[in-house]
């Protein structure tokens, strides 16, 4: 999963690539989770901001990493969105730290 820091807006293809999911998956998640709401041009082209990408990351975490059903993810977000968001942020930070540690270990070998 990539990070989005260079640009203000990303295409659906770029976001799908970041999470290694199909564009149709993102469109489906957008219908199922009002949390995901990218800007749309008059022609319907989606533009994802960094906040939108963070929201997609949260849904990805719940569905793909925690293996929750759509109903389970919706319920969890409804009941405790702040807690879920904090947990996801902590896990994301820990993954980045792990990546850095692995890189340091490789350099020391």
mmCIF file of N, CA and C in Angstrom:
data_model
loop_
_atom_site.group_PDB
_atom_site.id
_atom_site.type_symbol
_atom_site.label_atom_id
_atom_site.label_comp_id
_atom_site.label_asym_id
_atom_site.label_seq_id
_atom_site.Cartn_x
_atom_site.Cartn_y
_atom_site.Cartn_z
ATOM 1 N N UNK A 1 0.847 -1.163 0.000
ATOM 2 C CA UNK A 1 0.000 0.000 0.000
ATOM 3 C C UNK A 1 0.900 1.236 0.000
ATOM 4 N N UNK A 2 0.664 2.132 -0.942
ATOM 5 C CA UNK A 2 1.503 3.308 -1.070
ATOM 6 C C UNK A 2 0.998 4.459 -0.235
ATOM 7 N N UNK A 3 1.791 5.523 -0.232
ATOM 8 C CA UNK A 3 1.365 6.718 0.470
ATOM 9 C C UNK A 3 1.084 7.804 -0.555
ATOM 10 N N UNK A 4 0.275 8.744 -0.169
ATOM 11 C CA UNK A 4 -0.101 9.815 -1.071
ATOM 12 C C UNK A 4 0.336 11.135 -0.455
ATOM 13 N N UNK A 5 1.473 11.661 -0.918
ATOM 14 C CA UNK A 5 1.957 12.904 -0.330
ATOM 15 C C UNK A 5 2.360 13.942 -1.380
ATOM 16 N N UNK A 6 2.558 13.526 -2.629
ATOM 17 C CA UNK A 6 3.097 14.441 -3.610
ATOM 18 C C UNK A 6 2.046 15.324 -4.272
ATOM 19 N N UNK A 7 0.878 14.783 -4.563
ATOM 20 C CA UNK A 7 -0.129 15.490 -5.333
ATOM 21 C C UNK A 7 -1.339 15.823 -4.466
ATOM 22 N N UNK A 8 -2.157 16.782 -4.973
ATOM 23 C CA UNK A 8 -3.390 17.127 -4.262
ATOM 24 C C UNK A 8 -4.494 16.122 -4.548
ATOM 25 N N UNK A 9 -4.563 15.636 -5.797
ATOM 26 C CA UNK A 9 -5.617 14.704 -6.187
ATOM 27 C C UNK A 9 -5.045 13.562 -6.998
ATOM 28 N N UNK A 10 -5.678 12.413 -6.851
ATOM 29 C CA UNK A 10 -5.240 11.193 -7.529
ATOM 30 C C UNK A 10 -6.420 10.600 -8.283
ATOM 31 N N UNK A 11 -6.129 9.961 -9.406
ATOM 32 C CA UNK A 11 -7.171 9.301 -10.188
ATOM 33 C C UNK A 11 -7.566 7.990 -9.511
ATOM 34 N N UNK A 12 -8.694 7.456 -9.934
ATOM 35 C CA UNK A 12 -9.146 6.182 -9.376
ATOM 36 C C UNK A 12 -8.138 5.074 -9.695
ATOM 37 N N UNK A 13 -7.515 5.150 -10.858
ATOM 38 C CA UNK A 13 -6.511 4.150 -11.227
ATOM 39 C C UNK A 13 -5.303 4.193 -10.301
ATOM 40 N N UNK A 14 -4.865 5.408 -9.959
ATOM 41 C CA UNK A 14 -3.727 5.551 -9.048
ATOM 42 C C UNK A 14 -4.062 5.006 -7.665
ATOM 43 N N UNK A 15 -5.262 5.317 -7.180
ATOM 44 C CA UNK A 15 -5.665 4.860 -5.847
ATOM 45 C C UNK A 15 -5.826 3.339 -5.845
ATOM 46 N N UNK A 16 -6.416 2.801 -6.897
ATOM 47 C CA UNK A 16 -6.560 1.344 -7.005
ATOM 48 C C UNK A 16 -5.178 0.686 -6.975
ATOM 49 N N UNK A 17 -4.212 1.291 -7.647
ATOM 50 C CA UNK A 17 -2.848 0.764 -7.643
ATOM 51 C C UNK A 17 -2.203 0.808 -6.269
ATOM 52 N N UNK A 18 -2.476 1.859 -5.514
ATOM 53 C CA UNK A 18 -1.906 1.982 -4.169
ATOM 54 C C UNK A 18 -2.335 0.831 -3.271
ATOM 55 N N UNK A 19 -3.596 0.407 -3.432
ATOM 56 C CA UNK A 19 -4.149 -0.625 -2.550
ATOM 57 C C UNK A 19 -4.224 -1.998 -3.224
ATOM 58 N N UNK A 20 -3.778 -2.038 -4.475
ATOM 59 C CA UNK A 20 -3.802 -3.299 -5.241
ATOM 60 C C UNK A 20 -5.211 -3.901 -5.280
ATOM 61 N N UNK A 21 -6.186 -3.034 -5.610
ATOM 62 C CA UNK A 21 -7.571 -3.469 -5.808
ATOM 63 C C UNK A 21 -8.033 -2.970 -7.172
ATOM 64 N N UNK A 22 -9.118 -3.520 -7.651
ATOM 65 C CA UNK A 22 -9.695 -3.085 -8.922
ATOM 66 C C UNK A 22 -10.404 -1.742 -8.741
ATOM 67 N N UNK A 23 -10.473 -0.959 -9.817
ATOM 68 C CA UNK A 23 -11.205 0.304 -9.772
ATOM 69 C C UNK A 23 -12.668 0.058 -9.418
ATOM 70 N N UNK A 24 -13.224 -1.028 -9.914
ATOM 71 C CA UNK A 24 -14.625 -1.353 -9.605
ATOM 72 C C UNK A 24 -14.825 -1.572 -8.106
ATOM 73 N N UNK A 25 -13.801 -2.090 -7.435
ATOM 74 C CA UNK A 25 -13.877 -2.283 -5.983
ATOM 75 C C UNK A 25 -14.004 -0.935 -5.285
ATOM 76 N N UNK A 26 -13.232 0.041 -5.727
ATOM 77 C CA UNK A 26 -13.315 1.380 -5.130
ATOM 78 C C UNK A 26 -14.685 2.001 -5.375
ATOM 79 N N UNK A 27 -15.211 1.838 -6.565
ATOM 80 C CA UNK A 27 -16.542 2.391 -6.850
ATOM 81 C C UNK A 27 -17.597 1.719 -5.970
ATOM 82 N N UNK A 28 -17.469 0.413 -5.777
ATOM 83 C CA UNK A 28 -18.406 -0.320 -4.923
ATOM 84 C C UNK A 28 -18.298 0.158 -3.475
ATOM 85 N N UNK A 29 -17.073 0.275 -2.982
ATOM 86 C CA UNK A 29 -16.886 0.748 -1.605
ATOM 87 C C UNK A 29 -17.484 2.141 -1.438
ATOM 88 N N UNK A 30 -17.346 2.969 -2.461
ATOM 89 C CA UNK A 30 -17.886 4.326 -2.402
ATOM 90 C C UNK A 30 -19.409 4.292 -2.210
ATOM 91 N N UNK A 31 -20.068 3.336 -2.862
ATOM 92 C CA UNK A 31 -21.523 3.198 -2.710
ATOM 93 C C UNK A 31 -21.889 2.663 -1.326
ATOM 94 N N UNK A 32 -21.077 1.762 -0.812
ATOM 95 C CA UNK A 32 -21.382 1.100 0.461
ATOM 96 C C UNK A 32 -20.993 1.926 1.688
ATOM 97 N N UNK A 33 -19.962 2.749 1.555
ATOM 98 C CA UNK A 33 -19.433 3.517 2.689
ATOM 99 C C UNK A 33 -19.450 5.008 2.351
ATOM 100 N N UNK A 34 -20.408 5.767 2.886
ATOM 101 C CA UNK A 34 -20.476 7.205 2.611
ATOM 102 C C UNK A 34 -19.202 7.947 3.023
ATOM 103 N N UNK A 35 -18.416 7.323 3.872
ATOM 104 C CA UNK A 35 -17.138 7.883 4.311
ATOM 105 C C UNK A 35 -16.241 8.201 3.105
ATOM 106 N N UNK A 36 -16.295 7.366 2.082
ATOM 107 C CA UNK A 36 -15.486 7.569 0.875
ATOM 108 C C UNK A 36 -16.281 8.438 -0.083
ATOM 109 N N UNK A 37 -15.794 9.642 -0.324
ATOM 110 C CA UNK A 37 -16.531 10.564 -1.204
ATOM 111 C C UNK A 37 -15.566 11.432 -2.010
ATOM 112 N N UNK A 38 -14.931 10.839 -3.035
ATOM 113 C CA UNK A 38 -14.017 11.639 -3.852
ATOM 114 C C UNK A 38 -14.782 12.699 -4.647
ATOM 115 N N UNK A 39 -14.077 13.760 -5.022
ATOM 116 C CA UNK A 39 -14.680 14.781 -5.873
ATOM 117 C C UNK A 39 -14.936 14.162 -7.227
ATOM 118 N N UNK A 40 -15.955 14.655 -7.908
ATOM 119 C CA UNK A 40 -16.249 14.166 -9.252
ATOM 120 C C UNK A 40 -16.384 15.345 -10.195
ATOM 121 N N UNK A 41 -15.812 15.169 -11.385
ATOM 122 C CA UNK A 41 -15.957 16.185 -12.420
ATOM 123 C C UNK A 41 -17.367 16.064 -13.002
ATOM 124 N N UNK A 42 -17.796 17.062 -13.785
ATOM 125 C CA UNK A 42 -19.113 16.953 -14.424
ATOM 126 C C UNK A 42 -19.243 15.678 -15.270
ATOM 127 N N UNK A 43 -18.132 15.181 -15.792
ATOM 128 C CA UNK A 43 -18.151 13.961 -16.579
ATOM 129 C C UNK A 43 -18.097 12.694 -15.747
ATOM 130 N N UNK A 44 -17.987 12.834 -14.420
ATOM 131 C CA UNK A 44 -17.984 11.671 -13.537
ATOM 132 C C UNK A 44 -16.605 11.162 -13.162
ATOM 133 N N UNK A 45 -15.539 11.837 -13.593
ATOM 134 C CA UNK A 45 -14.186 11.406 -13.227
ATOM 135 C C UNK A 45 -13.960 11.672 -11.744
ATOM 136 N N UNK A 46 -13.464 10.661 -11.049
ATOM 137 C CA UNK A 46 -13.231 10.776 -9.613
ATOM 138 C C UNK A 46 -11.837 11.334 -9.343
ATOM 139 N N UNK A 47 -11.764 12.223 -8.359
ATOM 140 C CA UNK A 47 -10.495 12.797 -7.912
ATOM 141 C C UNK A 47 -10.384 12.575 -6.412
ATOM 142 N N UNK A 48 -9.412 11.769 -5.999
ATOM 143 C CA UNK A 48 -9.236 11.414 -4.598
ATOM 144 C C UNK A 48 -8.207 12.324 -3.941
ATOM 145 N N UNK A 49 -8.593 12.944 -2.824
ATOM 146 C CA UNK A 49 -7.669 13.755 -2.031
ATOM 147 C C UNK A 49 -6.923 12.823 -1.073
ATOM 148 N N UNK A 50 -5.953 13.378 -0.367
ATOM 149 C CA UNK A 50 -5.236 12.578 0.629
ATOM 150 C C UNK A 50 -6.178 12.067 1.720
ATOM 151 N N UNK A 51 -7.180 12.873 2.095
ATOM 152 C CA UNK A 51 -8.167 12.427 3.082
ATOM 153 C C UNK A 51 -8.961 11.251 2.528
ATOM 154 N N UNK A 52 -9.378 11.350 1.263
ATOM 155 C CA UNK A 52 -10.115 10.246 0.640
ATOM 156 C C UNK A 52 -9.277 8.969 0.638
ATOM 157 N N UNK A 53 -7.997 9.113 0.351
ATOM 158 C CA UNK A 53 -7.104 7.955 0.318
ATOM 159 C C UNK A 53 -6.979 7.349 1.722
ATOM 160 N N UNK A 54 -6.938 8.198 2.740
ATOM 161 C CA UNK A 54 -6.923 7.703 4.115
ATOM 162 C C UNK A 54 -8.198 6.939 4.453
ATOM 163 N N UNK A 55 -9.337 7.439 3.969
ATOM 164 C CA UNK A 55 -10.612 6.757 4.196
ATOM 165 C C UNK A 55 -10.648 5.416 3.472
ATOM 166 N N UNK A 56 -10.132 5.379 2.246
ATOM 167 C CA UNK A 56 -10.049 4.112 1.508
ATOM 168 C C UNK A 56 -9.146 3.150 2.280
ATOM 169 N N UNK A 57 -8.055 3.669 2.823
ATOM 170 C CA UNK A 57 -7.146 2.838 3.617
ATOM 171 C C UNK A 57 -7.831 2.231 4.826
ATOM 172 N N UNK A 58 -8.699 2.989 5.451
ATOM 173 C CA UNK A 58 -9.436 2.492 6.614
ATOM 174 C C UNK A 58 -10.375 1.358 6.203
ATOM 175 N N UNK A 59 -11.088 1.546 5.103
ATOM 176 C CA UNK A 59 -11.992 0.504 4.608
ATOM 177 C C UNK A 59 -11.186 -0.727 4.181
ATOM 178 N N UNK A 60 -10.061 -0.499 3.511
ATOM 179 C CA UNK A 60 -9.185 -1.604 3.099
ATOM 180 C C UNK A 60 -8.736 -2.399 4.328
ATOM 181 N N UNK A 61 -8.327 -1.697 5.356
ATOM 182 C CA UNK A 61 -7.887 -2.334 6.601
ATOM 183 C C UNK A 61 -8.986 -3.225 7.171
ATOM 184 N N UNK A 62 -10.201 -2.708 7.233
ATOM 185 C CA UNK A 62 -11.298 -3.472 7.821
ATOM 186 C C UNK A 62 -11.682 -4.686 6.981
ATOM 187 N N UNK A 63 -11.756 -4.489 5.665
ATOM 188 C CA UNK A 63 -12.244 -5.565 4.800
ATOM 189 C C UNK A 63 -11.160 -6.562 4.410
ATOM 190 N N UNK A 64 -9.966 -6.082 4.098
ATOM 191 C CA UNK A 64 -8.928 -6.956 3.557
ATOM 192 C C UNK A 64 -7.968 -7.478 4.624
ATOM 193 N N UNK A 65 -7.648 -6.645 5.595
ATOM 194 C CA UNK A 65 -6.688 -7.066 6.618
ATOM 195 C C UNK A 65 -7.383 -7.710 7.819
ATOM 196 N N UNK A 66 -8.446 -7.096 8.297
ATOM 197 C CA UNK A 66 -9.185 -7.676 9.430
ATOM 198 C C UNK A 66 -10.187 -8.717 8.966
ATOM 199 N N UNK A 67 -10.421 -8.784 7.658
ATOM 200 C CA UNK A 67 -11.314 -9.784 7.040
ATOM 201 C C UNK A 67 -12.760 -9.672 7.536
ATOM 202 N N UNK A 68 -13.211 -8.428 7.786
ATOM 203 C CA UNK A 68 -14.597 -8.224 8.188
ATOM 204 C C UNK A 68 -15.504 -8.267 6.962
ATOM 205 N N UNK A 69 -16.761 -8.595 7.179
ATOM 206 C CA UNK A 69 -17.754 -8.498 6.122
ATOM 207 C C UNK A 69 -18.110 -7.020 5.950
ATOM 208 N N UNK A 70 -18.819 -6.705 4.867
ATOM 209 C CA UNK A 70 -19.284 -5.325 4.688
ATOM 210 C C UNK A 70 -20.147 -4.903 5.871
ATOM 211 N N UNK A 71 -21.061 -5.773 6.270
ATOM 212 C CA UNK A 71 -21.942 -5.450 7.402
ATOM 213 C C UNK A 71 -21.135 -5.248 8.680
ATOM 214 N N UNK A 72 -20.131 -6.097 8.898
ATOM 215 C CA UNK A 72 -19.298 -5.969 10.087
ATOM 216 C C UNK A 72 -18.508 -4.678 10.095
ATOM 217 N N UNK A 73 -17.955 -4.317 8.942
ATOM 218 C CA UNK A 73 -17.188 -3.070 8.840
ATOM 219 C C UNK A 73 -18.091 -1.866 9.060
ATOM 220 N N UNK A 74 -19.280 -1.890 8.465
ATOM 221 C CA UNK A 74 -20.222 -0.772 8.634
ATOM 222 C C UNK A 74 -20.607 -0.615 10.098
ATOM 223 N N UNK A 75 -20.886 -1.732 10.754
ATOM 224 C CA UNK A 75 -21.281 -1.690 12.170
ATOM 225 C C UNK A 75 -20.145 -1.140 13.034
ATOM 226 N N UNK A 76 -18.939 -1.615 12.783
ATOM 227 C CA UNK A 76 -17.793 -1.159 13.557
ATOM 228 C C UNK A 76 -17.579 0.342 13.379
ATOM 229 N N UNK A 77 -17.687 0.819 12.142
ATOM 230 C CA UNK A 77 -17.525 2.258 11.879
ATOM 231 C C UNK A 77 -18.644 3.058 12.538
ATOM 232 N N UNK A 78 -19.857 2.522 12.509
ATOM 233 C CA UNK A 78 -20.989 3.221 13.125
ATOM 234 C C UNK A 78 -20.825 3.285 14.640
ATOM 235 N N UNK A 79 -20.414 2.166 15.228
ATOM 236 C CA UNK A 79 -20.321 2.082 16.690
ATOM 237 C C UNK A 79 -19.101 2.790 17.262
ATOM 238 N N UNK A 80 -17.977 2.765 16.544
ATOM 239 C CA UNK A 80 -16.738 3.293 17.129
ATOM 240 C C UNK A 80 -15.746 3.731 16.041
ATOM 241 N N UNK A 81 -16.149 4.671 15.208
ATOM 242 C CA UNK A 81 -15.275 5.108 14.116
ATOM 243 C C UNK A 81 -13.957 5.678 14.635
ATOM 244 N N UNK A 82 -14.015 6.451 15.692
ATOM 245 C CA UNK A 82 -12.790 7.066 16.230
ATOM 246 C C UNK A 82 -11.812 5.995 16.701
ATOM 247 N N UNK A 83 -12.300 4.993 17.386
ATOM 248 C CA UNK A 83 -11.439 3.917 17.864
ATOM 249 C C UNK A 83 -10.845 3.117 16.724
ATOM 250 N N UNK A 84 -11.653 2.830 15.723
ATOM 251 C CA UNK A 84 -11.174 2.088 14.551
ATOM 252 C C UNK A 84 -10.103 2.903 13.831
ATOM 253 N N UNK A 85 -10.344 4.188 13.684
ATOM 254 C CA UNK A 85 -9.380 5.061 13.008
ATOM 255 C C UNK A 85 -8.061 5.095 13.770
ATOM 256 N N UNK A 86 -8.115 5.229 15.082
ATOM 257 C CA UNK A 86 -6.890 5.256 15.886
ATOM 258 C C UNK A 86 -6.133 3.934 15.764
ATOM 259 N N UNK A 87 -6.844 2.833 15.846
ATOM 260 C CA UNK A 87 -6.207 1.519 15.721
ATOM 261 C C UNK A 87 -5.528 1.372 14.367
ATOM 262 N N UNK A 88 -6.233 1.777 13.317
ATOM 263 C CA UNK A 88 -5.666 1.692 11.969
ATOM 264 C C UNK A 88 -4.411 2.555 11.847
ATOM 265 N N UNK A 89 -4.450 3.759 12.396
ATOM 266 C CA UNK A 89 -3.286 4.651 12.339
ATOM 267 C C UNK A 89 -2.093 4.041 13.071
ATOM 268 N N UNK A 90 -2.334 3.448 14.232
ATOM 269 C CA UNK A 90 -1.251 2.816 14.994
ATOM 270 C C UNK A 90 -0.653 1.651 14.207
ATOM 271 N N UNK A 91 -1.510 0.810 13.653
ATOM 272 C CA UNK A 91 -1.033 -0.336 12.874
ATOM 273 C C UNK A 91 -0.235 0.138 11.667
ATOM 274 N N UNK A 92 -0.719 1.176 11.003
ATOM 275 C CA UNK A 92 -0.012 1.715 9.835
ATOM 276 C C UNK A 92 1.372 2.231 10.237
ATOM 277 N N UNK A 93 1.448 2.943 11.360
ATOM 278 C CA UNK A 93 2.749 3.440 11.836
ATOM 279 C C UNK A 93 3.684 2.291 12.181
ATOM 280 N N UNK A 94 3.150 1.261 12.829
ATOM 281 C CA UNK A 94 3.975 0.099 13.187
ATOM 282 C C UNK A 94 4.502 -0.615 11.941
ATOM 283 N N UNK A 95 3.696 -0.704 10.910
ATOM 284 C CA UNK A 95 4.153 -1.320 9.656
ATOM 285 C C UNK A 95 5.308 -0.518 9.057
ATOM 286 N N UNK A 96 5.197 0.805 9.105
ATOM 287 C CA UNK A 96 6.275 1.652 8.569
ATOM 288 C C UNK A 96 7.553 1.478 9.384
ATOM 289 N N UNK A 97 7.411 1.406 10.697
ATOM 290 C CA UNK A 97 8.578 1.198 11.559
ATOM 291 C C UNK A 97 9.213 -0.153 11.260
ATOM 292 N N UNK A 98 8.390 -1.171 11.084
ATOM 293 C CA UNK A 98 8.910 -2.510 10.761
ATOM 294 C C UNK A 98 9.701 -2.471 9.456
ATOM 295 N N UNK A 99 9.167 -1.785 8.461
ATOM 296 C CA UNK A 99 9.853 -1.666 7.173
ATOM 297 C C UNK A 99 11.215 -1.001 7.350
ATOM 298 N N UNK A 100 11.257 0.050 8.165
ATOM 299 C CA UNK A 100 12.519 0.751 8.434
ATOM 300 C C UNK A 100 13.501 -0.158 9.155
ATOM 301 N N UNK A 101 13.021 -0.915 10.128
ATOM 302 C CA UNK A 101 13.897 -1.818 10.877
ATOM 303 C C UNK A 101 14.454 -2.908 9.963
ATOM 304 N N UNK A 102 13.607 -3.468 9.116
ATOM 305 C CA UNK A 102 14.060 -4.488 8.172
ATOM 306 C C UNK A 102 15.137 -3.912 7.249
ATOM 307 N N UNK A 103 14.947 -2.688 6.794
ATOM 308 C CA UNK A 103 15.939 -2.035 5.921
ATOM 309 C C UNK A 103 17.254 -1.838 6.665
ATOM 310 N N UNK A 104 17.196 -1.442 7.920
ATOM 311 C CA UNK A 104 18.410 -1.248 8.732
ATOM 312 C C UNK A 104 19.129 -2.570 8.919
ATOM 313 N N UNK A 105 18.382 -3.622 9.215
ATOM 314 C CA UNK A 105 18.986 -4.951 9.394
ATOM 315 C C UNK A 105 19.691 -5.398 8.113
ATOM 316 N N UNK A 106 19.051 -5.182 6.972
ATOM 317 C CA UNK A 106 19.663 -5.558 5.690
ATOM 318 C C UNK A 106 20.950 -4.789 5.445
ATOM 319 N N UNK A 107 20.964 -3.513 5.812
ATOM 320 C CA UNK A 107 22.176 -2.711 5.643
ATOM 321 C C UNK A 107 23.303 -3.208 6.539
ATOM 322 N N UNK A 108 22.960 -3.721 7.707
ATOM 323 C CA UNK A 108 23.988 -4.182 8.655
ATOM 324 C C UNK A 108 24.557 -5.529 8.267
ATOM 325 N N UNK A 109 23.856 -6.293 7.447
ATOM 326 C CA UNK A 109 24.332 -7.628 7.077
ATOM 327 C C UNK A 109 25.479 -7.574 6.111
#
